[in-house]
XYZ file of C-alpha atoms in Angstrom:
689
model
C 89.197 124.160 116.558
C 88.307 124.767 120.250
C 88.888 128.273 121.936
C 91.293 128.138 124.553
C 89.787 131.043 126.486
C 87.157 128.855 127.495
C 86.950 126.786 130.887
C 88.581 123.351 130.485
C 87.057 120.142 130.862
C 88.383 116.757 132.047
C 90.184 115.996 128.636
C 92.700 118.956 129.627
C 94.834 116.246 131.515
C 95.244 113.848 128.872
C 98.123 113.741 126.308
C 95.945 112.653 122.894
C 96.070 115.538 120.421
C 92.609 114.688 119.724
C 91.341 114.747 123.173
C 93.124 117.970 123.463
C 91.311 119.346 120.761
C 88.242 119.063 122.620
C 89.458 120.051 126.133
C 87.731 123.559 126.215
C 84.445 122.234 124.719
C 81.391 123.295 126.663
C 80.873 119.651 126.614
C 81.564 117.700 130.035
C 83.728 115.023 128.257
C 85.069 112.182 130.077
C 87.913 109.972 128.925
C 87.182 106.356 128.290
C 87.435 104.772 132.081
C 85.136 103.550 134.742
C 84.406 107.053 136.177
C 82.303 107.882 132.933
C 80.388 104.282 133.080
C 79.747 104.462 137.165
C 78.099 107.844 136.826
C 76.252 106.719 133.980
C 74.956 103.759 136.273
C 74.556 106.059 139.049
C 72.637 108.781 137.398
C 70.678 106.240 135.077
C 71.914 108.013 131.919
C 72.958 107.027 128.266
C 76.573 107.258 127.217
C 77.375 109.236 124.350
C 80.625 107.682 123.012
C 82.542 109.798 120.506
C 85.143 108.626 118.441
C 87.755 110.304 116.064
C 91.311 111.442 115.588
C 93.602 114.366 115.555
C 93.415 114.582 111.804
C 89.825 113.717 110.921
C 88.368 116.484 108.810
C 84.838 115.702 109.613
C 85.423 115.568 113.273
C 86.689 118.924 113.308
C 83.606 119.975 111.278
C 81.197 118.140 114.020
C 83.100 119.730 116.769
C 82.772 123.360 115.227
C 79.039 122.824 114.600
C 77.951 120.924 117.642
C 80.495 120.246 120.367
C 81.544 124.253 120.586
C 78.163 125.073 120.416
C 76.718 125.907 123.957
C 72.925 124.941 123.497
C 73.866 121.468 121.994
C 76.434 120.800 124.851
C 73.492 121.856 127.556
C 71.593 118.957 126.123
C 74.439 116.721 126.051
C 75.450 117.675 129.601
C 71.669 117.411 130.718
C 70.919 113.975 129.268
C 74.047 112.074 128.673
C 77.143 110.886 130.024
C 79.856 112.076 127.126
C 83.031 110.477 126.570
C 85.788 111.133 123.654
C 87.795 108.611 122.437
C 90.994 108.646 120.330
C 90.561 105.566 117.917
C 94.325 105.569 117.313
C 95.154 105.050 120.791
C 92.395 102.569 121.392
C 91.927 100.859 117.959
C 90.460 97.661 119.914
C 87.531 99.799 121.300
C 86.900 101.527 118.196
C 86.743 98.287 116.313
C 83.982 96.811 118.691
C 81.866 99.920 118.076
C 82.440 100.122 114.181
C 81.503 96.179 114.210
C 78.259 97.426 115.910
C 77.515 100.223 113.755
C 77.978 97.862 110.771
C 75.819 95.509 112.377
C 73.137 98.235 112.421
C 73.411 98.667 108.738
C 75.136 101.879 108.836
C 78.079 102.703 106.694
C 81.280 103.420 109.159
C 83.682 106.450 109.136
C 84.707 109.128 111.689
C 83.617 110.695 113.760
C 81.874 107.750 114.979
C 79.003 108.649 117.328
C 77.609 105.570 119.492
C 75.091 105.772 122.452
C 75.636 103.188 124.993
C 74.088 101.781 128.027
C 75.950 102.335 131.484
C 77.330 98.617 130.997
C 79.014 99.740 127.661
C 76.623 98.003 125.113
C 75.813 99.538 121.849
C 72.177 100.957 121.412
C 72.548 102.839 118.157
C 74.975 105.340 116.554
C 76.159 107.031 113.311
C 78.874 108.894 111.992
C 78.904 112.506 111.248
C 75.418 114.509 112.466
C 75.066 117.955 110.858
C 73.535 120.668 113.126
C 70.325 120.850 111.044
C 68.559 118.246 108.941
C 70.725 118.246 105.579
C 72.692 115.101 103.754
C 69.239 113.043 104.329
C 70.418 113.122 107.958
C 68.533 114.148 111.170
C 70.124 117.074 113.232
C 72.492 116.287 116.048
C 70.058 117.960 118.405
C 66.976 116.100 117.016
C 68.926 112.682 117.427
C 69.789 113.481 121.030
C 66.265 114.310 121.737
C 64.827 110.986 120.136
C 67.411 109.027 122.045
C 66.831 110.609 125.414
C 63.110 110.241 124.840
C 63.500 106.517 124.182
C 65.514 106.065 127.087
C 62.750 107.415 129.507
C 59.753 105.509 127.785
C 61.535 102.522 126.163
C 64.590 101.674 128.368
C 63.744 98.138 128.407
C 63.424 97.349 124.721
C 66.681 99.609 124.500
C 68.519 97.293 126.981
C 67.329 93.896 125.376
C 68.264 95.299 122.098
C 71.670 96.336 123.295
C 72.274 92.904 124.936
C 71.085 91.144 121.802
C 73.815 93.148 119.840
C 76.281 92.527 122.313
C 75.923 88.708 122.261
C 75.927 88.852 118.326
C 79.478 90.720 118.292
C 80.952 88.288 120.560
C 79.699 85.182 118.421
C 83.480 84.676 116.755
C 82.849 81.154 117.354
C 82.831 79.167 113.820
C 83.341 75.335 113.045
C 86.640 75.258 111.110
C 88.232 72.514 109.647
C 92.265 72.717 109.661
C 92.484 70.514 106.507
C 90.163 72.932 104.741
C 92.567 75.848 103.887
C 93.015 77.999 101.021
C 95.440 77.162 98.537
C 96.763 78.311 95.252
C 93.637 78.233 93.438
C 92.753 81.167 96.264
C 95.649 82.810 95.101
C 94.901 82.633 91.475
C 91.231 83.486 92.049
C 92.421 86.592 93.982
C 94.689 87.884 91.193
C 91.573 87.355 88.757
C 89.664 89.623 90.836
C 92.675 92.520 90.429
C 92.393 91.746 86.809
C 88.519 92.316 86.750
C 88.440 95.862 88.943
C 91.674 97.135 87.397
C 91.309 100.796 86.109
C 92.965 100.643 82.454
C 92.587 104.470 82.373
C 93.491 106.035 85.630
C 95.043 102.821 86.954
C 94.589 101.597 90.483
C 91.429 99.331 91.307
C 87.689 100.542 90.798
C 86.656 98.956 94.606
C 85.177 102.073 95.659
C 82.113 104.191 93.628
C 83.742 107.306 94.486
C 87.194 107.362 96.054
C 90.495 105.309 95.869
C 92.750 104.602 98.528
C 96.394 103.810 98.074
C 96.377 99.912 97.596
C 99.800 99.412 98.525
C 99.429 96.106 100.179
C 97.714 94.779 96.962
C 100.418 96.218 94.835
C 102.854 93.805 97.249
C 100.606 90.991 96.269
C 100.947 91.534 92.853
C 104.761 92.059 92.631
C 104.846 88.769 94.643
C 102.528 87.006 92.131
C 104.760 88.097 89.201
C 107.659 86.937 90.744
C 106.253 83.551 91.225
C 103.995 83.271 88.151
C 106.169 85.532 85.760
C 102.563 87.020 84.687
C 103.487 90.299 83.392
C 99.971 91.446 83.850
C 100.417 91.581 87.750
C 103.924 93.771 87.303
C 101.962 96.181 84.757
C 98.997 96.614 87.108
C 101.506 97.328 90.058
C 103.909 99.672 88.033
C 101.187 101.735 86.473
C 99.412 102.037 89.626
C 102.366 103.109 91.826
C 103.122 105.633 88.843
C 99.548 106.943 88.859
C 99.846 107.361 92.544
C 102.801 109.326 92.344
C 101.903 111.647 89.705
C 98.424 112.536 91.008
C 97.334 115.479 93.260
C 97.259 112.222 95.960
C 100.825 112.660 96.190
C 102.666 116.064 97.435
C 104.609 116.986 94.344
C 106.839 119.523 96.403
C 107.319 118.071 99.617
C 106.867 114.134 98.918
C 104.416 112.002 100.767
C 101.196 110.403 99.807
C 97.877 111.475 101.301
C 95.054 109.446 102.940
C 92.932 109.097 99.802
C 91.756 110.378 96.657
C 88.186 111.765 96.325
C 88.154 110.822 92.432
C 89.269 107.789 90.302
C 91.897 110.091 88.698
C 94.108 110.636 91.718
C 93.702 114.168 91.254
C 91.951 115.678 94.321
C 93.059 114.103 97.799
C 91.538 114.180 101.130
C 94.738 116.156 102.349
C 95.791 114.329 105.558
C 98.937 112.294 105.475
C 99.238 109.283 107.606
C 102.538 107.521 108.509
C 101.089 103.950 107.895
C 100.009 104.869 104.386
C 103.588 106.347 103.492
C 105.289 103.305 105.088
C 103.284 100.540 103.105
C 103.713 102.871 99.704
C 107.441 102.881 100.463
C 107.688 99.443 100.732
C 106.061 98.540 97.498
C 108.395 101.198 95.940
C 111.440 99.413 97.074
C 109.941 96.361 95.665
C 109.256 97.799 92.370
C 112.736 99.480 92.196
C 114.316 96.089 93.122
C 112.287 94.304 90.604
C 112.648 96.891 87.674
C 115.631 99.336 88.299
C 113.318 101.842 87.374
C 114.945 105.302 88.504
C 111.308 106.660 89.027
C 110.345 104.570 91.875
C 113.768 105.060 93.653
C 113.355 109.040 93.475
C 110.016 108.680 94.706
C 111.069 106.394 97.672
C 113.719 108.952 98.744
C 111.309 111.579 98.360
C 109.107 110.216 100.885
C 111.761 108.927 103.372
C 113.096 112.672 103.235
C 109.737 114.205 103.867
C 109.215 111.881 106.983
C 112.584 112.508 108.383
C 111.984 116.161 107.696
C 108.591 116.576 108.778
C 107.466 113.629 110.900
C 110.650 112.421 112.527
C 110.699 113.635 116.503
C 113.741 114.740 118.478
C 112.601 112.132 121.085
C 113.545 109.361 118.458
C 110.050 108.235 117.133
C 107.888 109.051 114.134
C 104.981 111.149 114.296
C 101.499 109.517 113.426
C 100.183 111.957 111.000
C 99.447 115.559 109.637
C 96.116 117.296 109.413
C 94.154 117.818 105.979
C 93.224 121.331 107.510
C 95.278 124.496 108.157
C 93.758 127.919 109.088
C 90.651 125.902 109.330
C 90.415 125.307 105.420
C 91.066 121.889 104.129
C 94.015 121.749 101.813
C 94.979 125.469 102.083
C 98.876 124.165 102.921
C 98.992 122.454 99.716
C 97.271 124.612 96.993
C 98.548 127.227 94.672
C 97.168 130.554 92.717
C 98.997 130.645 89.168
C 100.187 133.785 89.864
C 101.940 132.734 93.164
C 103.840 130.073 91.401
C 104.648 132.402 88.570
C 106.415 135.051 90.900
C 108.640 132.158 91.757
C 108.827 129.839 88.864
C 109.497 130.860 85.301
C 110.153 127.607 83.625
C 107.354 126.903 81.287
C 108.209 123.355 81.020
C 108.032 122.749 84.750
C 104.706 124.642 85.031
C 103.321 122.355 82.154
C 104.585 119.344 83.677
C 102.416 120.215 87.046
C 99.417 121.402 85.079
C 99.523 124.838 86.336
C 96.753 127.196 84.853
C 95.245 130.502 85.913
C 91.740 128.531 86.707
C 93.276 125.969 88.525
C 91.584 122.386 89.132
C 90.357 123.004 92.782
C 88.520 125.797 93.761
C 90.151 128.235 91.802
C 93.492 126.919 92.930
C 96.152 124.389 91.617
C 96.687 121.059 92.866
C 100.065 120.172 91.501
C 99.897 117.027 89.466
C 101.536 115.639 86.317
C 99.301 114.760 83.241
C 99.491 110.897 82.319
C 96.295 110.088 81.055
C 96.557 107.926 78.264
C 99.738 106.923 78.998
C 100.821 103.071 79.614
C 104.075 103.714 81.571
C 104.926 100.211 81.900
C 104.706 99.623 78.138
C 106.025 102.924 77.099
C 108.680 103.207 79.650
C 109.214 106.406 81.881
C 111.243 108.809 79.751
C 112.872 112.251 80.906
C 114.417 114.983 78.683
C 118.117 115.252 79.459
C 118.166 118.016 82.030
C 114.742 118.304 82.884
C 114.893 116.431 86.296
C 117.205 118.781 87.772
C 115.359 121.607 87.001
C 112.233 119.962 88.290
C 114.290 119.596 91.614
C 115.242 123.057 91.808
C 111.578 124.259 91.427
C 110.647 121.658 94.165
C 113.248 123.384 96.479
C 111.976 126.557 95.810
C 108.259 126.032 96.106
C 109.106 123.961 99.226
C 110.843 127.119 100.965
C 107.883 129.260 99.895
C 105.344 127.116 101.263
C 107.394 126.633 104.503
C 106.464 130.072 105.384
C 102.781 129.087 105.461
C 100.857 128.133 108.551
C 101.319 124.367 108.510
C 98.592 121.652 109.268
C 98.263 120.417 112.843
C 100.837 117.066 113.464
C 100.015 114.702 115.370
C 102.968 113.736 117.273
C 102.032 110.856 119.122
C 104.265 107.558 118.461
C 102.145 104.557 118.023
C 103.921 101.223 118.072
C 102.671 99.313 115.127
C 102.997 102.289 112.910
C 106.607 103.409 113.817
C 107.068 99.496 113.056
C 105.770 99.574 109.754
C 107.852 102.643 108.804
C 110.851 100.603 109.914
C 110.056 97.441 107.574
C 109.763 100.076 105.024
C 113.459 101.623 105.914
C 114.722 98.121 105.901
C 113.131 97.060 102.387
C 114.777 100.504 101.250
C 118.075 99.152 102.758
C 117.863 95.913 100.788
C 117.058 97.889 97.746
C 119.380 100.602 97.748
C 122.240 99.702 100.148
C 121.915 103.195 101.371
C 123.225 102.432 105.210
C 121.322 105.815 106.591
C 118.223 103.720 106.128
C 119.523 101.064 108.357
C 120.846 103.552 111.148
C 117.407 105.288 110.858
C 115.601 101.777 111.677
C 117.835 101.128 114.541
C 117.211 104.561 116.048
C 113.489 104.315 115.837
C 113.641 100.549 117.317
C 115.925 101.798 120.162
C 113.276 104.567 120.927
C 110.292 102.039 120.937
C 112.439 99.339 123.146
C 113.058 101.787 125.549
C 109.518 103.733 125.790
C 107.219 101.441 124.765
C 108.480 97.880 125.228
C 108.636 96.129 128.583
C 111.213 93.997 129.767
C 108.483 91.173 130.715
C 107.573 91.449 127.118
C 104.539 93.530 127.495
C 104.058 96.183 124.578
C 102.355 99.604 125.105
C 100.219 101.400 122.236
C 101.332 104.840 122.332
C 103.778 107.381 123.562
C 103.527 111.256 123.794
C 104.814 114.108 126.132
C 106.849 111.363 128.045
C 104.013 109.277 128.654
C 103.626 105.773 127.447
C 99.960 104.185 127.793
C 97.473 101.801 126.516
C 98.230 97.826 126.313
C 99.298 97.020 122.606
C 97.000 95.689 120.431
C 98.010 92.508 118.261
C 99.430 94.458 115.133
C 101.301 96.327 117.777
C 102.908 93.377 119.292
C 103.179 91.743 115.518
C 104.903 94.325 113.583
C 107.485 94.866 116.310
C 108.055 91.089 116.212
C 108.463 91.310 112.462
C 110.652 94.461 112.526
C 112.886 92.968 115.234
C 113.300 89.374 113.029
C 114.383 91.388 110.182
C 116.910 93.610 112.088
C 118.233 90.234 113.012
C 118.357 89.112 109.652
C 119.940 92.386 108.284
C 122.577 92.652 111.155
C 123.133 88.924 112.775
C 122.592 90.409 116.309
C 121.082 87.880 118.373
C 119.338 90.422 120.551
C 116.841 91.196 118.098
C 115.850 87.640 117.870
C 115.698 87.378 121.704
C 113.436 90.312 121.659
C 111.255 88.868 118.951
C 110.884 85.604 120.704
C 110.007 87.224 123.873
C 107.253 89.156 122.333
C 106.127 86.227 120.278
C 105.934 84.127 123.374
C 103.641 86.956 124.881
C 101.403 86.986 121.891
C 100.897 82.947 122.594
C 99.921 83.505 126.113
C 97.913 86.807 125.941
C 96.121 86.402 122.595
C 95.672 82.972 121.657
C 92.223 81.979 121.264
C 90.381 78.510 120.882
C 89.177 79.336 117.414
C 92.885 79.325 115.835
C 93.716 83.056 114.921
C 94.432 85.572 117.811
C 92.315 87.928 119.631
C 92.825 91.745 118.213
C 93.060 92.589 122.482
C 95.406 91.063 125.352
C 93.621 89.262 127.826
C 94.631 92.008 130.360
C 92.165 94.428 128.644
C 89.314 94.279 131.250
C 87.397 97.243 129.766
C 85.981 95.456 126.494
C 82.809 93.994 126.107
C 84.095 91.933 123.002
C 87.599 90.556 122.390
C 87.335 90.849 118.373
C 89.267 88.571 115.798
C 90.546 90.435 112.703
C 92.144 89.460 109.485
C 90.677 92.181 107.483
C 93.883 94.039 105.975
C 92.365 97.583 105.981
C 94.431 100.875 106.534
C 97.519 98.338 107.650
C 98.114 94.798 107.703
C 95.823 92.853 110.348
C 97.930 91.426 113.082
C 96.990 87.872 112.148
C 98.444 88.610 108.677
C 101.484 89.743 110.089
C 101.698 86.752 112.303
C 101.303 84.345 109.224
C 104.626 86.199 107.652
C 106.368 85.796 111.245
C 105.089 82.032 111.498
C 106.381 81.375 107.995
C 109.825 82.865 108.738
C 110.262 81.143 112.105
C 108.754 77.613 110.750
C 111.272 77.534 107.638
C 114.076 78.078 110.067
C 112.774 75.349 112.496
C 111.650 77.142 115.574
C 110.929 74.607 117.832
C 108.970 76.156 120.771
C 105.257 75.883 119.143
C 104.138 73.783 116.166
C 103.971 76.489 113.904
C 102.503 74.861 110.813
C 99.632 73.565 112.757
C 99.018 77.397 113.968
C 99.212 78.862 110.202
C 96.645 76.074 109.115
C 94.161 77.070 111.847
C 94.536 81.012 111.010
C 94.008 79.977 107.052
C 91.109 78.050 108.238
C 89.441 80.413 109.926
C 89.572 83.068 107.466
C 89.085 80.976 104.396
C 85.487 81.881 103.670
C 86.343 85.542 103.683
C 89.266 85.057 101.873
C 87.256 83.131 99.141
C 84.569 85.541 98.941
C 86.277 88.791 99.749
C 89.797 88.170 98.676
C 90.780 91.915 97.948
C 90.276 92.792 101.413
C 93.137 90.289 102.430
C 96.097 91.159 100.509
C 98.491 90.924 103.331
C 97.322 87.582 104.351
C 97.104 86.109 100.777
C 100.654 87.341 100.082
C 101.690 85.192 103.336
C 99.531 82.255 101.935
C 101.383 82.484 98.633
C 104.736 81.909 100.773
C 103.334 78.712 102.217
C 102.183 77.532 98.904
C 105.336 77.940 97.193
C 108.533 75.898 97.539
C 110.667 76.974 100.568
C 114.088 78.185 99.952
C 116.732 79.102 102.738
C 120.285 79.800 102.900
C 122.267 80.154 106.094
C 125.643 81.534 106.084
C 127.891 80.987 108.971
C 131.207 82.533 109.248
C 134.591 82.792 111.280
C 137.354 85.772 111.061
C 136.013 87.420 108.124
C 136.389 91.220 107.299
C 133.419 93.208 107.215
C 134.103 93.947 103.600
C 133.554 90.218 103.020
C 130.477 89.840 105.081
C 128.874 92.782 103.388
C 129.256 91.391 99.998
C 127.401 88.408 101.135
C 124.591 90.616 102.817
C 124.760 92.084 99.296
C 124.461 88.811 96.851
C 121.406 87.507 99.290
C 119.496 90.823 98.960
C 119.473 90.686 95.049
C 117.606 87.379 95.369
C 113.939 88.271 94.690
C 111.910 85.134 95.434
C 108.917 85.574 97.967
C 109.484 83.344 101.025
C 113.166 83.315 100.741
C 114.558 83.097 104.107
C 118.115 83.781 104.815
C 120.559 84.440 107.892
C 124.283 85.242 107.915
C 125.707 84.683 111.507
C 129.098 84.608 112.986
C 129.524 80.849 114.092
C 129.173 81.548 117.941
C 125.812 83.364 117.330
C 124.543 80.352 115.195
C 125.640 77.760 117.946
C 124.027 79.572 120.543
C 120.661 79.860 118.778
C 120.919 76.120 117.495
C 118.898 74.734 120.316
C 115.563 77.028 119.126
C 116.263 77.041 115.164
C 116.705 73.628 114.269
C 118.248 74.664 110.828
C 121.219 75.920 112.645
C 122.060 72.485 114.331
C 125.587 71.419 113.649
C 126.336 74.214 111.124
C 129.721 75.740 111.695
C 132.098 78.000 109.543
C 134.510 75.283 108.194
C 137.492 77.139 106.852
C 136.000 80.333 107.359
C 132.642 80.597 105.344
C 130.138 78.168 104.409
C 126.522 78.466 102.844
C 123.972 75.974 103.642
C 121.339 75.964 101.295
C 117.747 73.918 101.994
C 114.816 73.684 99.887
C 111.496 72.332 100.973
C 113.036 71.002 104.415
C 115.846 69.264 102.569
C 119.264 70.602 102.700
C 122.001 70.345 100.222
C 125.893 69.713 101.272
C 127.478 73.085 102.386
C 129.478 75.292 99.948
C 132.421 77.408 100.363
C 131.710 80.170 97.247
C 128.964 82.207 96.306
C 128.860 81.025 93.187
C 128.302 77.328 94.012
C 125.526 78.650 96.243
C 123.651 80.755 93.654
C 123.545 77.649 91.550
C 122.093 75.667 94.277
C 119.563 78.623 94.559
C 118.524 78.740 91.052
C 117.675 74.904 90.861
């Protein structure tokens, strides 16, 4: 990390933890902005745009090797204008130049180092560059020399190539036929692909030759598929994969929480950074699994992760921090590793030691990554068995070792609050509330929601991306808007409070105004972002659901309720039609979008409960009954009569709905409504038809 005794550069005035890490480099860094591009234009220099994030291990390595090196900094300061960018603050910019790198035939990753013209057009780029020639890569200084020489002697060719690449990146126009959309066959083919790549030995999916990333969105798709198709293979794949992830070294056996990815197929050796979005998506999956199976293993894991986030990522201000670093004291994973002697000085229970596979030789650099030996078992078929009293002894050992570990130097915590990631966490909490009825999860959601509403959501419906140290900054991307709309609608569903619905509608209408495209789907960036050379369109569900995917779930919810302001079915078909080629050829990269497709392809089912003058106990009993209905795409609302009447102009399903003698249930299926009922027994019978 940077030496704070050195003279600071311009980044010292920034709020981003990643930019502040580089604020004392000898490199004359600029933040992203007009000043850097104007200087590059004036001095006729190439721009080095270096993109990363605060918990990125190889970003730290390249900083130590190159950006803290005085001789390398001299080359950079002499021949280039250098910009540092936090990809988590500006994912819209990162997406453009990552797409450019892929178009150049280079595999992406971070750090992303891209050379640009003064007009922001990409010339060439790469990821990590070593200080000397190694790993089959040229040294960073050699790359700088070659680029500088090319700019001096082949400028016109570079400008032409950069212009052509920018034109290529802008070409998101395509002929689409709204009547040609994915259908049930697309869903079944996607399921078959998961069966084909399923790892029957270690569980998870072999979609990568080396690493395994948490496939939480894939597991959510499989659980929905199981509920619709009743295919036990889908449940088995989801069950075993979640079990293996929780049991492996990718999961923090002491403090809870899942790491970014496993560097092997056994889930043993993780890349030790913890990201909020990974834990949010995994908790949502665990809640689904617990609802479906009733298996306490998934409930225990869910509770552990929520405790971890509340303990280690929750901020006094009210939001949730973004991530924890992989490194501490300059070493990757040091915070999480154990020598056998260290554990033995605190734990003497031989069964616990065996459960965690603690050995003298260790399994990672002569130390132990705690994990559970599950190889050769099929938990779904064999069940998860615990000896009497063992869970209690294991929990006691966890508390002991957690107290010991808390005395170590912790990894850096990136304490910026990102809108979409916090919304994903709220989604997970609400799903956990559905599964457990633990009211604290609803209360935590409301607390985070109010923080975002106060600091990152403007009264005119504008969403900002990041909050840190008293500053809200950067226009929100499509996922920021979409996830906040979705969690607003879920809170409306869970509480019956119209204010959540009104906020959702305000932001949904802002999306229509600022993100709409002529092609059908929505742009990734708002039309107010004037610093982009390209407005990209994204449907790929990478580390988090794409904005277009989440919007499809929102559109389904609003459409089934008869939202009247836009032709939502037409909009959904346009989005599906646009992404149909990708969903057909590479469906495993679109799990959230295909989960939305499952809803549209299944018979719709809605229950509206309207009440008047009822006790809180009665209303909560209704909520409890509705949460137990495990049908993907099942939409329900429980509304006090005056609230229902105030919204009937916007939601057609609420028209002429009243509470009758005190409570009425309205069941609708495939846009056809039954006569109202007044008891849950009658209502449940109609739902089951």
